[in-house]
Amino acid sequence: MNVPFLDLRRQYLSIKKEINLVIQKVIDDSAFILGNYVGEFEKNFANYCNAKHCIGVNSGTSALRLALMAAGIKQGDEIILPPNTFIATAEAISLVNAKPVFVDIDQESFNIDPKKIEVAITPKTKAIIPVDLYGQPADLDPIIEIAEKNNLKVIEDACQAHGAEYKNKKTGSISEITCFSFYPGKNLGAYGEGGAVVTNNEEFAEKIRMLRDHGQAKKHHHKIIGDNCRLEGIQGAVLNVKLKYLDVWIEKRRKNVEVYNRLLKDAEVLTPKEEGYAKHVYHLYVILTEKRSRLIQHLNDNGVLTSMHYPVPIHLQPAYSHLGLKEGSFKVTENFTKKIVSLPMFAELSEEEIVYVAEKIKESSANS
Ligand SMILES: *Cc1c(COP(=O)(O)O)cnc(C)c1O
């Protein structure tokens, strides 16, 4: 059997008629950039998140960068983030000439460890970016408390966590600013690039709206220096169709996780844990194994595709060598990244496929 890591075509086929129709409408209306389709999606996604404002942009990376710009982050400022995230979280900081300051992750949740944040704060620290890795919100209450005490902004990276909950509150309604990505493979994915900033802060929303469109307050009136980070009409229209199904797709992912967890209980791997405060949306299903290369090889040999998120932590990437952070700087992260394997995970994955993957995982440890 062949089990893909992710199969976007299955999802498309389930909503093909609606998608094709709406894309045709965008073309008929020539509503290619921003416009009504994007506006409608922004309204619906803000509602979905229980937040006041959603500003559609052209990627999750842009969402993070514009959020930092709107927060007034400038050269020399320090921003706290975990080293175990997609590189874009750090890049957004570097692109506004600020300095990423890493704080190690917690052993259990694999998200930033709130207990290690305060020692990393200096007079230059301006913001914390907690990342809701794999679809599970970071432990946000203590983070927000530390931020308030130290006069810092919290810019949440929920690029993997659309619809996830922290203490029964949806991502987008918790931190002052939350950033999302609609990269095609994300739980809510466009048919191209896309992202959004979600906030309850009116002033902030206004600023992001200007920044994404050349600093325009109104047409031909450029109040500040901005950029071109606009969301396309086709993406807004596609996202609007897909948003209606997001909760159903999340439940299917959670069902798939139940099956995986049950079947892997007696395997020599560690399965992910949902924290008591969280509703995990399982953008990724990541297991830990002491025998990674053998497991990946055995799965690949049997037609099962896997991935790793992320095998090299950011502080050990060549792009960040100038920070001078050597192996040993963040032990929990480093230890973790050597054991991780991301298994096939998407809503349309069949039980038969999961049973097959689990079988092959057990076979691999039995052969050792
Ligand atoms: C995907 C992702 C991003 C970047 O989003 P893009 O839309 O690809 O620019 C940022 N942070 C995290 C944690 C992500 O998973």
mmCIF file of C-alpha atoms and ligand atoms in Angstrom:
data_model
loop_
_atom_site.group_PDB
_atom_site.id
_atom_site.type_symbol
_atom_site.label_atom_id
_atom_site.label_comp_id
_atom_site.label_asym_id
_atom_site.label_seq_id
_atom_site.Cartn_x
_atom_site.Cartn_y
_atom_site.Cartn_z
ATOM 1 C CA MET A 1 0.000 0.000 0.000
ATOM 2 C CA ASN A 2 1.147 3.567 -0.642
ATOM 3 C CA VAL A 3 0.290 6.130 2.031
ATOM 4 C CA PRO A 4 1.064 9.745 1.122
ATOM 5 C CA PHE A 5 2.241 12.175 3.787
ATOM 6 C CA LEU A 6 -0.435 14.615 2.627
ATOM 7 C CA ASP A 7 -2.922 14.380 -0.244
ATOM 8 C CA LEU A 8 -4.524 17.739 -1.049
ATOM 9 C CA ARG A 9 -6.301 16.304 -4.081
ATOM 10 C CA ARG A 10 -8.645 14.167 -1.964
ATOM 11 C CA GLN A 11 -9.896 17.273 -0.209
ATOM 12 C CA TYR A 12 -10.277 19.156 -3.486
ATOM 13 C CA LEU A 13 -12.363 16.347 -5.001
ATOM 14 C CA SER A 14 -14.753 16.532 -2.038
ATOM 15 C CA ILE A 15 -15.514 20.238 -2.708
ATOM 16 C CA LYS A 16 -14.600 20.497 -6.390
ATOM 17 C CA LYS A 17 -17.904 21.896 -7.681
ATOM 18 C CA GLU A 18 -18.035 24.710 -5.155
ATOM 19 C CA ILE A 19 -14.373 25.592 -5.605
ATOM 20 C CA ASN A 20 -14.493 25.652 -9.397
ATOM 21 C CA LEU A 21 -17.617 27.795 -9.356
ATOM 22 C CA VAL A 22 -16.212 30.378 -6.995
ATOM 23 C CA ILE A 23 -12.877 30.630 -8.822
ATOM 24 C CA GLN A 24 -14.823 31.249 -12.050
ATOM 25 C CA LYS A 25 -16.779 33.996 -10.288
ATOM 26 C CA VAL A 26 -13.601 35.773 -9.162
ATOM 27 C CA ILE A 27 -12.358 35.721 -12.750
ATOM 28 C CA ASP A 28 -15.714 36.916 -14.136
ATOM 29 C CA ASP A 29 -15.644 39.788 -11.630
ATOM 30 C CA SER A 30 -11.916 40.497 -12.203
ATOM 31 C CA ALA A 31 -11.686 40.657 -8.410
ATOM 32 C CA PHE A 32 -8.074 39.547 -8.389
ATOM 33 C CA ILE A 33 -6.584 41.494 -5.472
ATOM 34 C CA LEU A 34 -8.337 42.175 -2.108
ATOM 35 C CA GLY A 35 -11.936 43.169 -2.974
ATOM 36 C CA ASN A 36 -15.206 41.562 -1.939
ATOM 37 C CA TYR A 37 -14.099 37.944 -1.825
ATOM 38 C CA VAL A 38 -11.209 38.785 0.483
ATOM 39 C CA GLY A 39 -13.416 41.127 2.541
ATOM 40 C CA GLU A 40 -16.029 38.413 2.996
ATOM 41 C CA PHE A 41 -13.413 35.910 4.104
ATOM 42 C CA GLU A 42 -11.867 38.388 6.550
ATOM 43 C CA LYS A 43 -15.263 38.938 8.164
ATOM 44 C CA ASN A 44 -15.955 35.203 8.393
ATOM 45 C CA PHE A 45 -12.529 34.257 9.705
ATOM 46 C CA ALA A 46 -12.625 36.995 12.373
ATOM 47 C CA ASN A 47 -16.012 35.589 13.452
ATOM 48 C CA TYR A 48 -14.668 32.059 13.445
ATOM 49 C CA CYS A 49 -11.820 33.155 15.756
ATOM 50 C CA ASN A 50 -14.167 35.202 17.993
ATOM 51 C CA ALA A 51 -12.069 38.267 17.213
ATOM 52 C CA LYS A 52 -12.933 41.728 15.923
ATOM 53 C CA HIS A 53 -10.508 42.085 13.036
ATOM 54 C CA CYS A 54 -8.908 39.876 10.418
ATOM 55 C CA ILE A 55 -6.546 41.343 7.839
ATOM 56 C CA GLY A 56 -5.731 39.025 4.941
ATOM 57 C CA VAL A 57 -2.144 39.089 3.709
ATOM 58 C CA ASN A 58 -0.080 37.115 1.212
ATOM 59 C CA SER A 59 1.603 34.645 3.620
ATOM 60 C CA GLY A 60 2.088 33.679 7.237
ATOM 61 C CA THR A 61 5.587 35.112 7.019
ATOM 62 C CA SER A 62 4.124 38.486 5.943
ATOM 63 C CA ALA A 63 1.573 38.289 8.768
ATOM 64 C CA LEU A 64 4.378 37.917 11.321
ATOM 65 C CA ARG A 65 6.570 40.601 9.737
ATOM 66 C CA LEU A 66 3.757 43.162 9.443
ATOM 67 C CA ALA A 67 2.638 42.408 13.019
ATOM 68 C CA LEU A 68 6.168 43.194 14.228
ATOM 69 C CA MET A 69 6.252 46.381 12.127
ATOM 70 C CA ALA A 70 2.871 47.479 13.449
ATOM 71 C CA ALA A 71 4.074 46.816 17.000
ATOM 72 C CA GLY A 72 6.862 49.309 16.325
ATOM 73 C CA ILE A 73 9.668 46.752 16.514
ATOM 74 C CA LYS A 74 12.890 48.256 15.238
ATOM 75 C CA GLN A 75 16.618 47.679 14.897
ATOM 76 C CA GLY A 76 18.234 46.303 18.036
ATOM 77 C CA ASP A 77 15.012 45.173 19.708
ATOM 78 C CA GLU A 78 14.961 41.642 21.062
ATOM 79 C CA ILE A 79 12.096 39.220 20.420
ATOM 80 C CA ILE A 80 11.658 35.948 22.314
ATOM 81 C CA LEU A 81 10.676 32.763 20.443
ATOM 82 C CA PRO A 82 11.271 28.995 20.648
ATOM 83 C CA PRO A 83 14.118 27.486 18.557
ATOM 84 C CA ASN A 84 11.833 24.633 17.553
ATOM 85 C CA THR A 85 9.620 26.207 14.897
ATOM 86 C CA PHE A 86 9.496 26.843 11.173
ATOM 87 C CA ILE A 87 12.292 29.239 10.162
ATOM 88 C CA ALA A 88 9.750 31.931 9.161
ATOM 89 C CA THR A 89 9.103 32.826 12.814
ATOM 90 C CA ALA A 90 12.746 33.897 13.180
ATOM 91 C CA GLU A 91 12.996 35.381 9.682
ATOM 92 C CA ALA A 92 10.137 37.788 10.359
ATOM 93 C CA ILE A 93 12.127 39.101 13.333
ATOM 94 C CA SER A 94 15.337 39.416 11.317
ATOM 95 C CA LEU A 95 13.506 41.149 8.450
ATOM 96 C CA VAL A 96 12.594 44.056 10.754
ATOM 97 C CA ASN A 97 16.260 44.146 11.926
ATOM 98 C CA ALA A 98 15.421 42.882 15.394
ATOM 99 C CA LYS A 99 17.232 40.056 17.176
ATOM 100 C CA PRO A 100 15.678 36.631 17.774
ATOM 101 C CA VAL A 101 16.271 35.441 21.340
ATOM 102 C CA PHE A 102 15.513 31.754 21.746
ATOM 103 C CA VAL A 103 13.961 30.134 24.804
ATOM 104 C CA ASP A 104 13.948 26.333 25.065
ATOM 105 C CA ILE A 105 10.790 24.233 24.858
ATOM 106 C CA ASP A 106 8.899 22.274 27.495
ATOM 107 C CA GLN A 107 9.446 18.467 27.516
ATOM 108 C CA GLU A 108 5.745 17.664 27.481
ATOM 109 C CA SER A 109 4.071 20.128 25.153
ATOM 110 C CA PHE A 110 7.064 20.801 22.873
ATOM 111 C CA ASN A 111 6.073 24.472 22.923
ATOM 112 C CA ILE A 112 8.041 27.343 24.496
ATOM 113 C CA ASP A 113 8.633 26.791 28.227
ATOM 114 C CA PRO A 114 7.066 29.731 30.105
ATOM 115 C CA LYS A 115 9.327 29.023 33.104
ATOM 116 C CA LYS A 116 12.401 29.837 31.016
ATOM 117 C CA ILE A 117 11.156 33.111 29.533
ATOM 118 C CA GLU A 118 11.863 35.593 32.325
ATOM 119 C CA VAL A 119 15.624 34.958 32.491
ATOM 120 C CA ALA A 120 15.827 35.752 28.756
ATOM 121 C CA ILE A 121 14.231 39.189 29.151
ATOM 122 C CA THR A 122 16.569 42.205 28.928
ATOM 123 C CA PRO A 123 15.878 45.958 28.670
ATOM 124 C CA LYS A 124 15.881 45.472 24.878
ATOM 125 C CA THR A 125 13.131 42.819 24.856
ATOM 126 C CA LYS A 126 9.962 44.090 23.158
ATOM 127 C CA ALA A 127 7.845 41.040 22.378
ATOM 128 C CA ILE A 128 7.299 37.304 22.808
ATOM 129 C CA ILE A 129 6.253 35.075 19.903
ATOM 130 C CA PRO A 130 4.792 31.830 21.273
ATOM 131 C CA VAL A 131 4.308 29.241 18.528
ATOM 132 C CA ASP A 132 1.348 26.835 18.621
ATOM 133 C CA LEU A 133 3.456 24.024 17.208
ATOM 134 C CA TYR A 134 1.808 21.126 15.370
ATOM 135 C CA GLY A 135 -1.621 22.604 16.164
ATOM 136 C CA GLN A 136 -1.469 22.736 19.970
ATOM 137 C CA PRO A 137 -1.550 26.187 21.592
ATOM 138 C CA ALA A 138 1.415 27.157 23.744
ATOM 139 C CA ASP A 139 0.686 27.632 27.471
ATOM 140 C CA LEU A 140 -0.504 31.180 26.846
ATOM 141 C CA ASP A 141 -1.736 32.413 30.260
ATOM 142 C CA PRO A 142 1.665 32.486 31.995
ATOM 143 C CA ILE A 143 3.206 33.936 28.823
ATOM 144 C CA ILE A 144 0.667 36.768 28.665
ATOM 145 C CA GLU A 145 1.169 37.400 32.393
ATOM 146 C CA ILE A 146 4.953 37.694 31.957
ATOM 147 C CA ALA A 147 4.411 39.993 28.970
ATOM 148 C CA GLU A 148 2.081 42.284 30.892
ATOM 149 C CA LYS A 149 4.453 42.464 33.848
ATOM 150 C CA ASN A 150 7.360 43.400 31.560
ATOM 151 C CA ASN A 151 5.447 45.603 29.114
ATOM 152 C CA LEU A 152 5.966 43.272 26.154
ATOM 153 C CA LYS A 153 3.735 42.486 23.190
ATOM 154 C CA VAL A 154 2.533 38.944 22.588
ATOM 155 C CA ILE A 155 2.418 38.053 18.895
ATOM 156 C CA GLU A 156 1.148 34.485 18.663
ATOM 157 C CA ASP A 157 2.279 32.333 15.740
ATOM 158 C CA ALA A 158 -0.828 30.215 15.107
ATOM 159 C CA CYS A 159 0.234 29.351 11.555
ATOM 160 C CA GLN A 160 -0.356 25.661 12.376
ATOM 161 C CA ALA A 161 -3.297 26.118 14.737
ATOM 162 C CA HIS A 162 -6.459 27.399 13.036
ATOM 163 C CA GLY A 163 -9.413 26.485 15.237
ATOM 164 C CA ALA A 164 -7.259 25.220 18.115
ATOM 165 C CA GLU A 165 -8.335 26.193 21.628
ATOM 166 C CA TYR A 166 -6.623 27.254 24.830
ATOM 167 C CA LYS A 167 -8.851 26.966 27.910
ATOM 168 C CA ASN A 168 -11.883 26.887 25.617
ATOM 169 C CA LYS A 169 -10.843 30.031 23.750
ATOM 170 C CA LYS A 170 -10.027 29.887 20.039
ATOM 171 C CA THR A 171 -6.649 30.949 18.706
ATOM 172 C CA GLY A 172 -7.014 34.501 17.442
ATOM 173 C CA SER A 173 -9.061 35.557 20.476
ATOM 174 C CA ILE A 174 -6.387 35.082 23.157
ATOM 175 C CA SER A 175 -3.200 37.034 22.385
ATOM 176 C CA GLU A 176 -3.185 40.708 21.438
ATOM 177 C CA ILE A 177 -2.072 39.764 17.925
ATOM 178 C CA THR A 178 -2.289 36.348 16.249
ATOM 179 C CA CYS A 179 -0.769 35.363 12.907
ATOM 180 C CA PHE A 180 -2.050 32.634 10.598
ATOM 181 C CA SER A 181 -0.750 31.016 7.414
ATOM 182 C CA PHE A 182 -2.951 29.660 4.634
ATOM 183 C CA TYR A 183 -0.147 27.841 2.856
ATOM 184 C CA PRO A 184 -1.892 24.994 0.927
ATOM 185 C CA GLY A 185 -0.767 22.256 3.341
ATOM 186 C CA LYS A 186 -2.016 24.002 6.498
ATOM 187 C CA ASN A 187 -5.297 22.919 8.154
ATOM 188 C CA LEU A 188 -6.967 25.848 6.403
ATOM 189 C CA GLY A 189 -5.057 26.191 3.143
ATOM 190 C CA ALA A 190 -5.446 28.424 0.101
ATOM 191 C CA TYR A 191 -4.732 27.435 -3.509
ATOM 192 C CA GLY A 192 -1.569 29.477 -3.426
ATOM 193 C CA GLU A 193 0.050 31.679 -0.771
ATOM 194 C CA GLY A 194 -1.969 33.350 1.973
ATOM 195 C CA GLY A 195 -1.974 34.479 5.582
ATOM 196 C CA ALA A 196 -3.788 36.717 8.065
ATOM 197 C CA VAL A 197 -3.337 38.851 11.156
ATOM 198 C CA VAL A 198 -6.177 38.585 13.679
ATOM 199 C CA THR A 199 -6.626 41.060 16.546
ATOM 200 C CA ASN A 200 -9.150 42.830 18.747
ATOM 201 C CA ASN A 201 -7.044 45.978 18.727
ATOM 202 C CA GLU A 202 -8.569 48.502 16.321
ATOM 203 C CA GLU A 203 -5.486 50.685 16.045
ATOM 204 C CA PHE A 204 -3.375 47.674 15.296
ATOM 205 C CA ALA A 205 -5.770 46.415 12.638
ATOM 206 C CA GLU A 206 -5.722 49.820 10.910
ATOM 207 C CA LYS A 207 -1.941 49.804 10.802
ATOM 208 C CA ILE A 208 -1.709 46.282 9.353
ATOM 209 C CA ARG A 209 -4.325 47.205 6.751
ATOM 210 C CA MET A 210 -2.141 50.128 5.650
ATOM 211 C CA LEU A 211 1.133 48.194 5.818
ATOM 212 C CA ARG A 212 -0.118 45.398 3.554
ATOM 213 C CA ASP A 213 -1.081 47.910 0.855
ATOM 214 C CA HIS A 214 1.784 50.407 0.452
ATOM 215 C CA GLY A 215 0.899 52.359 3.577
ATOM 216 C CA GLN A 216 -2.313 53.677 2.043
ATOM 217 C CA ALA A 217 -4.903 55.113 4.431
ATOM 218 C CA LYS A 218 -7.027 55.766 1.348
ATOM 219 C CA LYS A 219 -6.285 55.626 -2.337
ATOM 220 C CA HIS A 220 -3.254 57.750 -3.324
ATOM 221 C CA HIS A 221 -2.746 58.791 0.292
ATOM 222 C CA HIS A 222 0.317 56.975 1.640
ATOM 223 C CA LYS A 223 0.488 57.693 5.326
ATOM 224 C CA ILE A 224 3.355 55.347 6.188
ATOM 225 C CA ILE A 225 5.875 53.260 4.253
ATOM 226 C CA GLY A 226 4.315 49.867 3.690
ATOM 227 C CA ASP A 227 4.740 46.944 1.336
ATOM 228 C CA ASN A 228 2.689 44.861 -1.077
ATOM 229 C CA CYS A 229 1.391 41.980 1.036
ATOM 230 C CA ARG A 230 -2.184 41.825 -0.255
ATOM 231 C CA LEU A 231 -4.244 38.629 -0.279
ATOM 232 C CA GLU A 232 -5.535 37.612 -3.722
ATOM 233 C CA GLY A 233 -9.231 37.388 -4.564
ATOM 234 C CA ILE A 234 -9.021 33.752 -5.659
ATOM 235 C CA GLN A 235 -7.404 32.833 -2.333
ATOM 236 C CA GLY A 236 -10.060 34.723 -0.364
ATOM 237 C CA ALA A 237 -12.821 32.953 -2.301
ATOM 238 C CA VAL A 238 -11.265 29.486 -1.888
ATOM 239 C CA LEU A 239 -10.654 30.089 1.837
ATOM 240 C CA ASN A 240 -14.246 31.211 2.276
ATOM 241 C CA VAL A 241 -15.506 27.918 0.843
ATOM 242 C CA LYS A 242 -13.051 25.859 2.894
ATOM 243 C CA LEU A 243 -13.703 27.682 6.179
ATOM 244 C CA LYS A 244 -17.213 26.162 6.262
ATOM 245 C CA TYR A 245 -15.656 22.691 6.470
ATOM 246 C CA LEU A 246 -12.768 23.470 8.815
ATOM 247 C CA ASP A 247 -14.433 22.162 11.990
ATOM 248 C CA VAL A 248 -15.473 18.925 10.279
ATOM 249 C CA TRP A 249 -11.930 18.458 8.987
ATOM 250 C CA ILE A 250 -10.487 19.135 12.451
ATOM 251 C CA GLU A 251 -12.763 16.472 13.957
ATOM 252 C CA LYS A 252 -11.636 13.998 11.294
ATOM 253 C CA ARG A 253 -8.003 14.721 12.150
ATOM 254 C CA ARG A 254 -8.767 14.175 15.837
ATOM 255 C CA LYS A 255 -10.476 10.850 15.019
ATOM 256 C CA ASN A 256 -7.418 9.791 13.017
ATOM 257 C CA VAL A 257 -5.257 10.657 16.011
ATOM 258 C CA GLU A 258 -7.386 8.465 18.274
ATOM 259 C CA VAL A 259 -6.844 5.542 15.916
ATOM 260 C CA TYR A 260 -3.083 6.159 15.699
ATOM 261 C CA ASN A 261 -2.765 6.565 19.486
ATOM 262 C CA ARG A 262 -4.715 3.386 20.184
ATOM 263 C CA LEU A 263 -2.745 1.290 17.688
ATOM 264 C CA LEU A 264 0.637 2.675 18.740
ATOM 265 C CA LYS A 265 0.082 2.275 22.486
ATOM 266 C CA ASP A 266 2.290 -0.803 22.678
ATOM 267 C CA ALA A 267 4.783 0.273 20.007
ATOM 268 C CA GLU A 268 8.273 1.526 20.884
ATOM 269 C CA VAL A 269 7.398 5.119 20.064
ATOM 270 C CA LEU A 270 6.045 8.072 22.024
ATOM 271 C CA THR A 271 2.751 9.447 20.704
ATOM 272 C CA PRO A 272 1.750 13.130 21.067
ATOM 273 C CA LYS A 273 -0.087 14.307 24.152
ATOM 274 C CA GLU A 274 -2.932 16.806 24.310
ATOM 275 C CA GLU A 275 -2.398 19.184 27.228
ATOM 276 C CA GLY A 276 -5.256 19.681 29.697
ATOM 277 C CA TYR A 277 -5.638 23.318 28.646
ATOM 278 C CA ALA A 278 -5.657 22.600 24.923
ATOM 279 C CA LYS A 279 -7.778 21.502 22.042
ATOM 280 C CA HIS A 280 -5.118 20.237 19.644
ATOM 281 C CA VAL A 281 -5.978 20.427 15.924
ATOM 282 C CA TYR A 282 -3.149 18.108 14.841
ATOM 283 C CA HIS A 283 -1.803 19.959 11.852
ATOM 284 C CA LEU A 284 1.005 17.448 12.304
ATOM 285 C CA TYR A 285 1.125 14.090 14.084
ATOM 286 C CA VAL A 286 4.646 13.816 15.449
ATOM 287 C CA ILE A 287 5.964 10.750 17.241
ATOM 288 C CA LEU A 288 9.296 10.255 18.992
ATOM 289 C CA THR A 289 11.568 7.281 18.401
ATOM 290 C CA GLU A 290 15.065 6.333 19.514
ATOM 291 C CA LYS A 291 15.634 4.564 16.189
ATOM 292 C CA ARG A 292 14.604 7.181 13.716
ATOM 293 C CA SER A 293 16.582 6.419 10.577
ATOM 294 C CA ARG A 294 15.617 2.752 10.702
ATOM 295 C CA LEU A 295 11.928 3.578 11.246
ATOM 296 C CA ILE A 296 11.817 6.107 8.397
ATOM 297 C CA GLN A 297 13.629 3.673 6.102
ATOM 298 C CA HIS A 298 11.236 0.831 6.930
ATOM 299 C CA LEU A 299 8.191 3.036 6.378
ATOM 300 C CA ASN A 300 9.550 4.374 3.086
ATOM 301 C CA ASP A 301 10.421 0.867 1.906
ATOM 302 C CA ASN A 302 6.780 -0.044 2.519
ATOM 303 C CA GLY A 303 5.291 2.927 0.686
ATOM 304 C CA VAL A 304 4.632 5.182 3.700
ATOM 305 C CA LEU A 305 5.880 8.746 3.319
ATOM 306 C CA THR A 306 6.985 10.664 6.406
ATOM 307 C CA SER A 307 8.565 14.012 7.203
ATOM 308 C CA MET A 308 10.298 15.868 10.066
ATOM 309 C CA HIS A 309 9.243 19.164 11.630
ATOM 310 C CA TYR A 310 11.930 20.330 12.079
ATOM 311 C CA PRO A 311 15.133 18.255 12.016
ATOM 312 C CA VAL A 312 17.533 21.201 12.538
ATOM 313 C CA PRO A 313 16.564 23.798 15.163
ATOM 314 C CA ILE A 314 16.867 27.408 14.039
ATOM 315 C CA HIS A 315 19.853 28.285 16.257
ATOM 316 C CA LEU A 316 21.878 25.576 14.465
ATOM 317 C CA GLN A 317 20.934 26.719 10.940
ATOM 318 C CA PRO A 318 23.719 28.353 8.889
ATOM 319 C CA ALA A 319 21.511 31.424 8.404
ATOM 320 C CA TYR A 320 21.663 32.060 12.153
ATOM 321 C CA SER A 321 25.291 31.114 12.783
ATOM 322 C CA HIS A 322 26.026 34.821 13.429
ATOM 323 C CA LEU A 323 24.228 34.437 16.769
ATOM 324 C CA GLY A 324 27.055 32.140 17.863
ATOM 325 C CA LEU A 325 24.731 29.591 19.480
ATOM 326 C CA LYS A 326 26.377 26.175 19.486
ATOM 327 C CA GLU A 327 24.999 22.671 19.959
ATOM 328 C CA GLY A 328 24.123 22.407 23.643
ATOM 329 C CA SER A 329 22.452 25.833 23.854
ATOM 330 C CA PHE A 330 18.912 24.430 24.006
ATOM 331 C CA LYS A 331 19.098 20.827 25.138
ATOM 332 C CA VAL A 332 15.392 19.970 25.250
ATOM 333 C CA THR A 333 14.906 21.168 21.676
ATOM 334 C CA GLU A 334 18.072 19.505 20.395
ATOM 335 C CA ASN A 335 17.253 16.173 22.004
ATOM 336 C CA PHE A 336 13.694 16.352 20.707
ATOM 337 C CA THR A 337 14.613 17.200 17.108
ATOM 338 C CA LYS A 338 16.808 14.069 16.896
ATOM 339 C CA LYS A 339 13.848 11.777 17.636
ATOM 340 C CA ILE A 340 10.901 13.304 15.778
ATOM 341 C CA VAL A 341 9.036 11.749 12.863
ATOM 342 C CA SER A 342 5.897 13.274 11.322
ATOM 343 C CA LEU A 343 3.463 10.565 10.194
ATOM 344 C CA PRO A 344 0.841 10.921 7.438
ATOM 345 C CA MET A 345 -1.924 13.183 8.806
ATOM 346 C CA PHE A 346 -4.858 14.787 7.034
ATOM 347 C CA ALA A 347 -8.636 14.679 7.342
ATOM 348 C CA GLU A 348 -9.163 12.304 4.412
ATOM 349 C CA LEU A 349 -6.669 9.691 5.617
ATOM 350 C CA SER A 350 -8.529 6.355 5.861
ATOM 351 C CA GLU A 351 -8.606 4.042 8.870
ATOM 352 C CA GLU A 352 -7.192 1.312 6.634
ATOM 353 C CA GLU A 353 -4.192 3.516 5.874
ATOM 354 C CA ILE A 354 -3.605 4.322 9.540
ATOM 355 C CA VAL A 355 -3.803 0.636 10.459
ATOM 356 C CA TYR A 356 -1.211 -0.089 7.764
ATOM 357 C CA VAL A 357 1.162 2.668 8.973
ATOM 358 C CA ALA A 358 0.877 1.485 12.590
ATOM 359 C CA GLU A 359 1.550 -2.103 11.525
ATOM 360 C CA LYS A 360 4.711 -1.064 9.711
ATOM 361 C CA ILE A 361 5.885 0.953 12.730
ATOM 362 C CA LYS A 362 5.498 -2.079 15.001
ATOM 363 C CA GLU A 363 7.199 -4.274 12.452
ATOM 364 C CA SER A 364 10.185 -1.917 12.431
ATOM 365 C CA SER A 365 10.700 -2.116 16.201
ATOM 366 C CA ALA A 366 10.124 -5.897 16.213
ATOM 367 C CA ASN A 367 12.913 -6.310 13.643
ATOM 368 C CA SER A 368 15.425 -4.443 15.743
HETATM 369 C C1 LIG B 1 3.821 27.832 7.815
HETATM 370 C C2 LIG B 1 4.394 28.552 8.973
HETATM 371 C C3 LIG B 1 4.823 29.884 8.896
HETATM 372 C C4 LIG B 1 4.937 30.644 7.604
HETATM 373 O O1 LIG B 1 3.826 30.669 6.831
HETATM 374 P P1 LIG B 1 3.947 30.917 5.242
HETATM 375 O O2 LIG B 1 2.525 31.126 4.831
HETATM 376 O O3 LIG B 1 4.549 29.699 4.641
HETATM 377 O O4 LIG B 1 4.778 32.119 5.030
HETATM 378 C C5 LIG B 1 5.260 30.503 10.049
HETATM 379 N N1 LIG B 1 5.299 29.858 11.225
HETATM 380 C C6 LIG B 1 4.915 28.568 11.340
HETATM 381 C C7 LIG B 1 4.972 27.916 12.687
HETATM 382 C C8 LIG B 1 4.465 27.874 10.222
HETATM 383 O O5 LIG B 1 4.110 26.587 10.333
#
